[in-house]
């Protein structure tokens, strides 16, 4: 059997990302290991109490892993929202929206009814897109 | 391992794009979008275009057209209702713009799509990102009427 262990976002600043995912989103740190010799920090977070898929907050690398131009381009692409999307699921979109709004998360749109459920979205400080969906029985009439 | 200074300036421009995506149905101006990015309107438009390859105005227009296309596919609303629901102000120019970017008039576009049950399973953010039409020289982009 194969399962997804961790997924990964590029981030501009790991401290800033860590504060966002733990303090605002309320997630737990799954792993935080710094390899001084590599100037590298392995940082993985996830929803509390879960042993499910974790999210690795990976710093945009510079030389020698990526040349300076490519590193700058990758950094820009993430800032432009081209870094990708994390699709989260909740059992109550409105309740989660209210709770996270109170914690300082700024949503792009209010919970909206869709054929597949109810969802909303926000971004992390680097620009990565996070979708929050309450999955409901498929109903084209709901959208 | 990077300080806050590493955040590219484009991150602020993305806030303007997000605003257009969230409130396209309102009478949004370039000044509103510039404010979201924390820039002056003239400076903002230039920077936005450099980052995303199209002007803020073009982005907003194509966002409205994308949402209109979604409503044509997903609902039985009239073209006029859809036009106003996405923030367009005149059915005539809306229809002209729609035909220009989608290559078909709104009702012909609707007729060409399969039943909504199939594509409505795609998350809305994905539909918005991939369904937005490429701009094709908007008449509306020019400062005055073509002579």
Coordinates of C-alpha atoms in Angstrom, one line a residue:
Chain A
X1 CA 0.0 0.0 0.0
X2 CA 1.2 3.5 -0.8
X3 CA 0.1 6.6 1.0
X4 CA 1.0 10.2 0.9
X5 CA 3.4 11.1 3.7
X6 CA 4.1 14.8 3.4
X7 CA 3.4 17.4 0.9
X8 CA 5.5 20.5 0.5
X9 CA 5.2 24.3 0.0
X10 CA 8.1 26.6 -0.9
X11 CA 8.2 29.5 1.6
X12 CA 10.1 32.7 1.6
X13 CA 10.7 32.8 5.4
X14 CA 10.4 29.7 7.6
X15 CA 10.0 31.6 10.8
X16 CA 7.2 33.7 9.3
X17 CA 5.6 30.5 7.9
X18 CA 6.0 28.6 11.2
X19 CA 4.3 31.5 13.0
X20 CA 1.4 31.5 10.5
X21 CA 0.8 27.8 10.5
X22 CA 1.1 27.3 14.2
X23 CA -0.2 30.5 15.8
X24 CA -2.8 31.5 13.3
X25 CA -3.8 28.2 11.8
X26 CA -3.3 26.4 15.1
X27 CA -1.3 23.5 13.6
X28 CA 1.4 21.5 15.4
X29 CA 5.0 21.1 14.6
X30 CA 5.7 17.6 13.4
X31 CA 9.4 18.0 12.9
X32 CA 11.9 20.9 13.2
X33 CA 15.5 19.9 12.6
X34 CA 18.2 22.3 11.7
X35 CA 21.3 21.1 9.9
X36 CA 23.7 23.9 10.6
X37 CA 26.4 22.6 8.3
X38 CA 23.9 22.7 5.4
X39 CA 22.2 26.0 6.5
X40 CA 19.0 23.9 6.2
X41 CA 16.0 23.5 8.4
X42 CA 13.6 20.6 7.9
X43 CA 10.3 22.0 9.1
X44 CA 7.1 20.0 8.9
X45 CA 3.7 21.0 10.4
X46 CA 0.2 19.6 10.3
X47 CA -3.3 19.7 11.9
X48 CA -3.2 19.0 15.6
X49 CA -3.7 15.4 16.7
X50 CA -3.3 14.1 13.2
X51 CA -0.9 11.6 12.0
X52 CA -2.1 12.3 8.4
X53 CA -0.3 14.1 5.7
X54 CA 2.1 16.8 6.9
X55 CA 3.1 20.0 5.2
X56 CA 6.8 20.6 4.8
X57 CA 7.7 24.3 4.8
X58 CA 10.7 24.3 2.6
X59 CA 12.8 27.4 2.1
X60 CA 13.4 28.5 -1.5
X61 CA 16.9 27.2 -2.0
X62 CA 19.8 29.3 -3.3
X63 CA 23.2 28.2 -4.8
X64 CA 24.4 25.5 -5.1
X65 CA 21.1 23.7 -5.2
X66 CA 19.6 26.4 -7.4
X67 CA 21.5 29.1 -9.1
X68 CA 20.8 32.7 -8.0
X69 CA 18.6 33.6 -11.0
X70 CA 16.5 30.4 -10.7
X71 CA 16.1 30.9 -7.0
X72 CA 14.9 34.5 -7.5
X73 CA 12.5 33.3 -10.2
X74 CA 11.1 30.5 -7.9
X75 CA 10.7 33.0 -5.1
X76 CA 8.8 35.4 -7.4
X77 CA 6.6 32.6 -8.8
X78 CA 5.5 31.6 -5.3
X79 CA 4.8 35.3 -4.5
X80 CA 2.7 35.5 -7.6
X81 CA 0.6 32.6 -6.4
X82 CA 2.0 30.0 -8.8
X83 CA 3.4 27.8 -6.0
X84 CA 0.3 25.6 -5.8
X85 CA -2.6 24.8 -3.7
X86 CA -3.2 22.8 -0.5
X87 CA -6.7 21.4 -0.4
X88 CA -8.0 21.1 3.2
X89 CA -11.2 19.5 4.3
X90 CA -13.3 20.4 7.3
X91 CA -16.6 19.1 8.6
X92 CA -18.0 22.6 9.1
X93 CA -16.7 25.3 6.7
X94 CA -18.5 28.2 8.4
X95 CA -17.3 27.2 11.9
X96 CA -13.7 26.8 10.8
X97 CA -13.9 30.1 8.9
X98 CA -15.2 31.9 12.0
X99 CA -12.6 30.3 14.2
X100 CA -9.7 31.1 11.9
X101 CA -10.9 34.6 11.1
X102 CA -11.0 35.3 14.9
X103 CA -7.4 34.0 15.0
X104 CA -6.3 36.6 12.4
X105 CA -6.5 34.6 9.1
X106 CA -7.7 36.8 6.3
X107 CA -9.8 34.9 3.8
X108 CA -10.1 35.6 0.1
X109 CA -13.8 34.8 0.0
X110 CA -16.6 33.9 2.4
X111 CA -17.8 30.2 2.6
X112 CA -19.5 29.7 -0.7
X113 CA -21.9 26.9 -1.8
X114 CA -20.6 24.7 -4.5
X115 CA -21.9 21.6 -6.1
X116 CA -19.3 19.5 -4.2
X117 CA -19.7 21.3 -0.9
X118 CA -19.0 24.6 0.8
X119 CA -15.6 26.2 0.5
X120 CA -13.4 29.2 1.0
X121 CA -9.8 30.1 0.6
X122 CA -6.8 32.0 2.0
X123 CA -3.1 32.3 1.4
X124 CA -0.1 31.7 3.6
X125 CA 2.4 34.6 4.0
X126 CA 4.4 33.5 1.0
X127 CA 1.4 33.4 -1.4
X128 CA 0.6 29.7 -1.4
X129 CA -3.1 29.0 -1.9
X130 CA -5.0 27.1 0.7
X131 CA -8.5 25.9 0.0
X132 CA -10.8 24.9 2.8
X133 CA -13.7 22.6 1.8
X134 CA -16.6 21.0 3.6
X135 CA -17.4 18.1 1.3
X136 CA -21.1 17.4 0.9
X137 CA -23.0 15.0 -1.2
X138 CA -22.6 16.2 -4.8
X139 CA -25.5 18.4 -5.8
X140 CA -25.4 20.6 -8.9
X141 CA -28.4 22.6 -7.5
X142 CA -26.3 23.9 -4.6
X143 CA -23.9 26.0 -6.7
Chain B
X1 CA 17.4 30.7 5.8
X2 CA 16.0 34.0 4.9
X3 CA 14.6 37.0 6.7
X4 CA 11.4 38.9 6.0
X5 CA 13.3 41.0 3.4
X6 CA 13.3 37.9 1.2
X7 CA 9.6 38.3 0.4
X8 CA 9.3 39.4 -3.2
X9 CA 7.4 42.5 -4.0
X10 CA 5.1 40.5 -6.2
X11 CA 3.5 39.1 -3.1
X12 CA 1.7 42.5 -2.7
X13 CA 0.6 42.4 -6.3
X14 CA -1.0 39.1 -5.6
X15 CA -3.3 40.8 -3.0
X16 CA -4.7 42.9 -5.8
X17 CA -5.3 39.8 -7.9
X18 CA -7.0 38.1 -4.9
X19 CA -9.2 41.2 -4.5
X20 CA -10.3 41.1 -8.1
X21 CA -11.1 37.4 -7.7
X22 CA -13.2 37.9 -4.6
X23 CA -15.0 41.1 -5.6
X24 CA -15.1 41.1 -9.4
X25 CA -18.9 41.7 -9.3
X26 CA -18.5 45.1 -7.6
X27 CA -17.5 48.4 -9.3
X28 CA -13.9 47.8 -8.6
X29 CA -11.5 50.4 -9.9
X30 CA -7.8 50.2 -10.6
X31 CA -7.4 52.5 -7.6
X32 CA -9.1 49.9 -5.4
X33 CA -6.8 47.2 -6.7
X34 CA -3.7 49.5 -6.3
X35 CA -4.7 50.1 -2.7
X36 CA -4.8 46.4 -2.0
X37 CA -1.3 46.2 -3.2
X38 CA -0.3 49.3 -1.3
X39 CA 0.9 51.2 -4.4
X40 CA -0.1 54.3 -6.3
X41 CA -2.4 53.5 -9.3
X42 CA 0.0 54.5 -12.0
X43 CA 2.9 52.6 -10.5
X44 CA 0.7 49.7 -9.6
X45 CA -0.6 49.1 -13.2
X46 CA 2.9 49.0 -14.6
X47 CA 4.1 46.6 -11.9
X48 CA 1.1 44.4 -12.2
X49 CA 1.6 44.1 -15.9
X50 CA 5.2 43.3 -15.5
X51 CA 4.5 40.6 -13.0
X52 CA 1.5 38.9 -14.6
X53 CA 1.7 39.9 -18.2
X54 CA -1.6 41.8 -18.4
X55 CA -3.0 45.0 -17.0
X56 CA -5.1 45.0 -13.8
X57 CA -8.1 46.1 -16.0
X58 CA -7.6 43.2 -18.4
X59 CA -7.4 40.8 -15.5
X60 CA -10.7 42.1 -14.0
X61 CA -12.5 41.9 -17.3
X62 CA -11.3 38.4 -18.0
X63 CA -12.2 37.4 -14.4
X64 CA -15.8 38.7 -15.0
X65 CA -16.0 36.8 -18.3
X66 CA -14.7 33.6 -16.7
X67 CA -17.3 33.9 -14.0
X68 CA -20.0 34.6 -16.6
X69 CA -19.0 31.5 -18.5
X70 CA -19.2 29.5 -15.3
X71 CA -22.8 30.8 -14.8
X72 CA -23.7 30.0 -18.3
X73 CA -22.4 26.4 -17.9
X74 CA -23.8 25.9 -14.4
X75 CA -27.2 27.8 -14.3
X76 CA -30.2 28.6 -16.4
X77 CA -30.0 32.3 -15.7
X78 CA -30.6 34.7 -18.6
X79 CA -27.6 36.4 -20.3
X80 CA -28.7 39.8 -18.8
X81 CA -28.9 38.4 -15.3
X82 CA -25.4 36.9 -15.7
X83 CA -24.0 40.1 -17.2
X84 CA -25.1 42.1 -14.1
X85 CA -24.2 39.3 -11.6
X86 CA -20.5 39.5 -12.7
X87 CA -20.3 43.3 -12.6
X88 CA -20.6 44.1 -16.3
X89 CA -22.6 47.2 -16.9
X90 CA -24.0 46.8 -20.4
X91 CA -25.4 43.6 -21.9
X92 CA -24.3 44.8 -25.4
X93 CA -20.6 45.3 -24.6
X94 CA -20.6 42.3 -22.4
X95 CA -21.9 40.1 -25.2
X96 CA -19.3 41.6 -27.6
X97 CA -16.5 41.0 -25.1
X98 CA -17.7 37.4 -24.4
X99 CA -17.9 36.5 -28.1
X100 CA -14.4 38.0 -28.6
X101 CA -12.7 35.9 -25.9
X102 CA -14.7 32.7 -26.1
X103 CA -15.3 32.7 -29.8
X104 CA -19.1 32.2 -29.4
X105 CA -22.0 34.2 -28.2
X106 CA -23.1 33.5 -24.6
X107 CA -26.1 31.2 -25.5
X108 CA -24.1 29.3 -28.1
X109 CA -21.4 28.8 -25.5
X110 CA -23.9 27.5 -23.0
X111 CA -25.3 25.0 -25.6
X112 CA -21.9 23.6 -26.4
X113 CA -21.2 22.4 -22.8
X114 CA -22.0 19.0 -21.3
X115 CA -24.3 18.7 -18.3
X116 CA -23.1 20.6 -15.2
X117 CA -22.8 17.4 -13.2
X118 CA -19.6 16.5 -14.9
X119 CA -17.5 19.7 -14.5
X120 CA -19.0 20.9 -11.3
X121 CA -16.8 18.4 -9.4
X122 CA -13.7 20.5 -10.2
X123 CA -12.9 22.8 -7.2
X124 CA -13.9 26.4 -7.9
X125 CA -10.4 27.8 -7.5
X126 CA -9.1 25.4 -10.1
X127 CA -12.0 26.4 -12.5
X128 CA -11.2 30.1 -11.9
X129 CA -7.5 29.6 -12.5
X130 CA -7.8 27.5 -15.6
X131 CA -11.1 28.7 -17.1
X132 CA -10.1 32.4 -17.3
X133 CA -9.9 33.3 -21.0
X134 CA -6.9 34.7 -22.6
X135 CA -7.3 38.4 -23.4
X136 CA -7.9 39.2 -27.1
X137 CA -7.4 42.9 -27.5
X138 CA -10.3 44.4 -25.6
X139 CA -11.9 47.4 -27.1
X140 CA -12.5 48.4 -23.5
X141 CA -8.7 48.7 -22.9
X142 CA -8.3 51.6 -25.3
X143 CA -8.5 55.1 -23.8
X144 CA -11.1 56.2 -26.3
X145 CA -13.4 54.7 -28.9
X146 CA -11.6 53.3 -31.9
X147 CA -11.7 55.8 -34.8

